[in-house]
Amino acid sequence: MARLVMKFGGTSVANIERIRNVARHVKREVDAGYQVAVVVSAMSGKTNELVGWAKEASALHDAREYDAVVASGEQVTSGLLAITLQSLGVDARSWQGWQIPISTDDAHGSARIQEVDGTALMARLDAGEVGVIAGFQGIHLPSGRITTLGRGGSDTSAVAIAAAIGAERCDIYTDVDGVYTTDPRVVPKAKRLDRIAFEEMLEMASLGAKVLQVRSVELAMVHQVRTFVRSSFEDPDAPHMGTVEAAGTLICDEEEIVANQMEAQVVTGIAFAKDEAQVSIRRVEDKPGIAASVFVPLADAHINVDMIVQNVSSDGRYTDITFTVPTADYERAKDVLTKAKAEIGFETVEGATDVTKVSVIGIGMRSHAGVAADAFKALAAKGINIRAITTSEIKISILIDAAYTELAVRTLHSLYGLDS
Amino acid sequence: MARLVMKFGGTSVANIERIRNVARHVKREVDAGYQVAVVVSAMSGKTNELVGWAKEASALHDAREYDAVVASGEQVTSGLLAITLQSLGVDARSWQGWQIPISTDDAHGSARIQEVDGTALMARLDAGEVGVIAGFQGIHLPSGRITTLGRGGSDTSAVAIAAAIGAERCDIYTDVDGVYTTDPRVVPKAKRLDRIAFEEMLEMASLGAKVLQVRSVELAMVHQVRTFVRSSFEDPDAPHMGTVEAAGTLICDEEEIVANQMEAQVVTGIAFAKDEAQVSIRRVEDKPGIAASVFVPLADAHINVDMIVQNVSSDGRYTDITFTVPTADYERAKDVLTKAKAEIGFETVEGATDVTKVSVIGIGMRSHAGVAADAFKALAAKGINIRAITTSEIKISILIDAAYTELAVRTLHSLYGLDS
């Protein structure tokens, strides 16, 4: 019998009424013949309450104890959902991370899953019981201590469980009904994608589409877990809810997308990030090792660098280097570079915080020439100045003035035929 | 190095400020050279919140899931106290029931402890680390499920841990500062006992002194765990807090009491219970098996019978039987008997709910004649009518009209020299 993982976040289990709604979603899939494992987050607000207490107890708290405290939130929800399922006549039991076990490393507070032993869980699923798994938590087996996976960890739990039990699909129920071609608040004509490739979703997620945590998408890609993003607030018994079509967005392998499309889409979506700042170093001496001399001090200061643009120097002696950093680290990044000025050797460091990175994403662009050129032409026609460009196989990122964000996103959305 | 168990209830850990106060109590004992294991309850109110959710999810909830939900309360407190201890420079870690493990039977919701494996805990105590143990919870090892011990279970956890690690003492911190000779609200001259024997405390606890759960006292008696009841609201660093003298009441073996007293006290305390009702069956045929014919139907109806008085019949044919039941079961008890009237064979069943059972307790009365006679004489002198009497080796229980409760308790308290 096919297995299914269903994951529900904090707002979906915020109170008993909503937990009852979740239970109806689960019952629908059980009635449809699936063996179901459900992964739940803590009731919304509870994790913050627990974190608040831990901080009040001590600003410098032991991450192992922090984990013991905050993991309790998911424990509560798992038990409550199991009780609610039973009240609907669905056989169910709760599983804590240590009971499965979901073994992790000992990086408490942001542990990484090392192995999920699905044996015991599958035996109970085979016996017709729904497994309700506390998300976000695991166990460091050598020490026997409870670990947590960090923010968004329940998505990762769900994907890891799905991989361990060979689930047909991992359904992520959330407060949006899928992944859109871009932010619908910026482009009302944005449309929900039926399918998106793992690689594309990774770019969408890391570029600001907040639907899924990057690490859960990475895990899904590595283990080829078909992950379905859908809304938890719809009527659980609406006719379309039992189908993958028309109910959300399926994140899957490229081949499955190709197989389901008459003609491949070149561009899948337009993402944008407003929280990056541009730093430019002028007249850097163009010699071997110069990039390292710039970026090692920034890495040492734990500043994440995103876009990096270094052009070939025109005179063979000097070049300019431009990159982006989180806006919050902008001043610190300039300080770090100014202090290292003697070692690096440059004229000035300047930059801007009122910039936006707009990205065009699509696996189809691998086999299509001119995608980037089309973008540059369209932006130029609207009088939008391009500050910097970086590209990868499936992505073109363009840095522009923040004031032009909406105009640029709408222009590109139309350009690539994404408007509904 | 000597080991010490310290237990703190829900009101003592109700918020971070109080948890900090608890941590100071612990630090005092660590500084005094003890290896310390602390047992904590859930923050007051939290267990009720969790129970409320479980009930809202389903009135008929699975006790295994109920346990997973409510055990989370103690998990939170154990982590928070460990964090707080660390902030005071005390090395500490939290232990859940399953981590120790505290193994129980599978009577979820009111599980009984079967074994506490103190090996891992003692290794860490030996290494100088304070163990903070989530009370109230355990694990049913064959199934790997979380269990809870029922109301007052944290006291039982503390005593069981103390027995497992061979602790010198188990300190129960509570909202009273010890065990009194009687209820101070009734007798302002009641005084705190320095010591009380296990057997006496069992009688005091089951007779209405609400300081400790009966089962934790039973466990302490069986394993000879010296249990010290003291207040958690005193200044942790007050000079007398480091001593057992003058800080609370030690529940211990009879021999330790004798060794610490110039002259043995005959009576230790006066307990009373107002929530019992009297049932009398008149003119029961006095034949073998008659007691069984009365009390088996009551047991089948799950009615707890306490005092039982059956006198030798005067004419060899008929006798009267009197007993007490919880007031809440009074009408039901009379119904049960009326229905069984033909089989039992009696004339009438009557009774009263406005009665009080007053008990005189003391291990010293084993070796002292006339203790009961003194009580009867003193009560008669005050015009208090005695409805029924039962006695054991260390206890005399007297059933009187409820209106005379305070007068009787005060009279007996003075009679046996207990007034301060």
PDB file of C-alpha atoms in Angstrom, chain A residues 16 20 43 46 49-50 53-54 56-58 61-62 65-66 68-69 72 75-76 79-80 82-84 86-87 92-94 98-99 139 144-146, chain B residues 16 20 43 46 49-50 53-54 56-58 61-62 65-66 68-69 72 75-76 79-80 82-84 86-87 92-94 98-99 139 144-146:
ATOM      1  CA  ILE A  16      -7.980  22.102  19.135  1.00  0.00           C
ATOM      2  CA  ARG A  20      -9.613  18.706  14.356  1.00  0.00           C
ATOM      3  CA  MET A  43       1.010  25.132  18.297  1.00  0.00           C
ATOM      4  CA  LYS A  46       4.228  27.973  21.871  1.00  0.00           C
ATOM      5  CA  GLU A  49       6.893  31.129  24.668  1.00  0.00           C
ATOM      6  CA  LEU A  50       9.373  28.327  25.395  1.00  0.00           C
ATOM      7  CA  TRP A  53      11.542  31.273  29.081  1.00  0.00           C
ATOM      8  CA  ALA A  54      14.900  29.789  28.125  1.00  0.00           C
ATOM      9  CA  GLU A  56      14.804  34.641  30.628  1.00  0.00           C
ATOM     10  CA  ALA A  57      16.486  31.821  32.558  1.00  0.00           C
ATOM     11  CA  SER A  58      19.822  32.750  31.022  1.00  0.00           C
ATOM     12  CA  HIS A  61      21.767  29.065  27.746  1.00  0.00           C
ATOM     13  CA  ASP A  62      23.074  25.567  27.140  1.00  0.00           C
ATOM     14  CA  GLU A  65      18.783  22.296  27.619  1.00  0.00           C
ATOM     15  CA  TYR A  66      17.241  24.750  25.169  1.00  0.00           C
ATOM     16  CA  ALA A  68      14.873  19.798  25.839  1.00  0.00           C
ATOM     17  CA  VAL A  69      12.660  22.806  26.563  1.00  0.00           C
ATOM     18  CA  SER A  72       8.222  19.842  24.239  1.00  0.00           C
ATOM     19  CA  GLN A  75       5.459  16.620  21.776  1.00  0.00           C
ATOM     20  CA  VAL A  76       2.200  18.228  22.917  1.00  0.00           C
ATOM     21  CA  GLY A  79      -0.254  13.649  21.332  1.00  0.00           C
ATOM     22  CA  LEU A  80      -3.218  15.958  20.788  1.00  0.00           C
ATOM     23  CA  ALA A  82      -3.279  11.346  17.885  1.00  0.00           C
ATOM     24  CA  ILE A  83      -6.132  11.759  20.380  1.00  0.00           C
ATOM     25  CA  THR A  84      -8.187  13.729  17.859  1.00  0.00           C
ATOM     26  CA  GLN A  86      -8.754   8.391  17.459  1.00  0.00           C
ATOM     27  CA  SER A  87     -11.923  10.363  18.193  1.00  0.00           C
ATOM     28  CA  ALA A  92      -3.146   6.559  15.515  1.00  0.00           C
ATOM     29  CA  ARG A  93      -0.221   7.037  17.858  1.00  0.00           C
ATOM     30  CA  SER A  94       2.350   9.747  18.541  1.00  0.00           C
ATOM     31  CA  TRP A  98      13.831   9.668  20.105  1.00  0.00           C
ATOM     32  CA  GLN A  99      11.168   7.003  19.722  1.00  0.00           C
ATOM     33  CA  ILE A 139      18.060  12.559  19.279  1.00  0.00           C
ATOM     34  CA  GLY A 144      20.903  10.181  24.382  1.00  0.00           C
ATOM     35  CA  ARG A 145      20.056  13.894  24.406  1.00  0.00           C
ATOM     36  CA  ILE A 146      17.133  15.543  22.624  1.00  0.00           C
TER      37      ILE A 146
ATOM     38  CA  ILE B  16      11.569  31.994  36.009  1.00  0.00           C
ATOM     39  CA  ARG B  20      15.978  31.083  40.126  1.00  0.00           C
ATOM     40  CA  MET B  43       5.098  25.016  36.293  1.00  0.00           C
ATOM     41  CA  LYS B  46       0.693  24.033  32.982  1.00  0.00           C
ATOM     42  CA  GLU B  49      -3.662  23.513  30.583  1.00  0.00           C
ATOM     43  CA  LEU B  50      -2.332  20.341  28.963  1.00  0.00           C
ATOM     44  CA  TRP B  53      -6.389  20.362  25.717  1.00  0.00           C
ATOM     45  CA  ALA B  54      -6.387  16.577  25.878  1.00  0.00           C
ATOM     46  CA  GLU B  56     -11.006  19.133  24.492  1.00  0.00           C
ATOM     47  CA  ALA B  57      -9.476  16.933  21.792  1.00  0.00           C
ATOM     48  CA  SER B  58     -11.546  14.002  23.015  1.00  0.00           C
ATOM     49  CA  HIS B  61      -8.659  10.090  25.150  1.00  0.00           C
ATOM     50  CA  ASP B  62      -6.016   7.394  24.827  1.00  0.00           C
ATOM     51  CA  GLU B  65      -1.306  10.016  24.268  1.00  0.00           C
ATOM     52  CA  TYR B  66      -2.518  11.839  27.370  1.00  0.00           C
ATOM     53  CA  ALA B  68       2.848  12.112  25.990  1.00  0.00           C
ATOM     54  CA  VAL B  69       1.019  15.442  26.221  1.00  0.00           C
ATOM     55  CA  SER B  72       5.886  17.719  28.437  1.00  0.00           C
ATOM     56  CA  GLN B  75      10.297  18.369  30.517  1.00  0.00           C
ATOM     57  CA  VAL B  76      10.112  22.157  30.188  1.00  0.00           C
ATOM     58  CA  GLY B  79      15.479  22.194  31.066  1.00  0.00           C
ATOM     59  CA  LEU B  80      14.770  25.641  32.487  1.00  0.00           C
ATOM     60  CA  ALA B  82      19.314  23.245  34.319  1.00  0.00           C
ATOM     61  CA  ILE B  83      19.834  26.476  32.354  1.00  0.00           C
ATOM     62  CA  THR B  84      19.313  28.562  35.492  1.00  0.00           C
ATOM     63  CA  GLN B  86      24.372  26.846  34.824  1.00  0.00           C
ATOM     64  CA  SER B  87      23.895  30.629  34.944  1.00  0.00           C
ATOM     65  CA  ALA B  92      23.843  20.722  35.560  1.00  0.00           C
ATOM     66  CA  ARG B  93      21.826  18.779  33.016  1.00  0.00           C
ATOM     67  CA  SER B  94      18.214  17.720  32.595  1.00  0.00           C
ATOM     68  CA  TRP B  98      13.097   7.776  29.538  1.00  0.00           C
ATOM     69  CA  GLN B  99      16.679   9.000  29.698  1.00  0.00           C
ATOM     70  CA  ILE B 139       8.813   4.989  30.388  1.00  0.00           C
ATOM     71  CA  GLY B 144       9.017   2.598  24.557  1.00  0.00           C
ATOM     72  CA  ARG B 145       6.060   4.830  25.447  1.00  0.00           C
ATOM     73  CA  ILE B 146       6.085   7.730  27.911  1.00  0.00           C
TER      74      ILE B 146
END
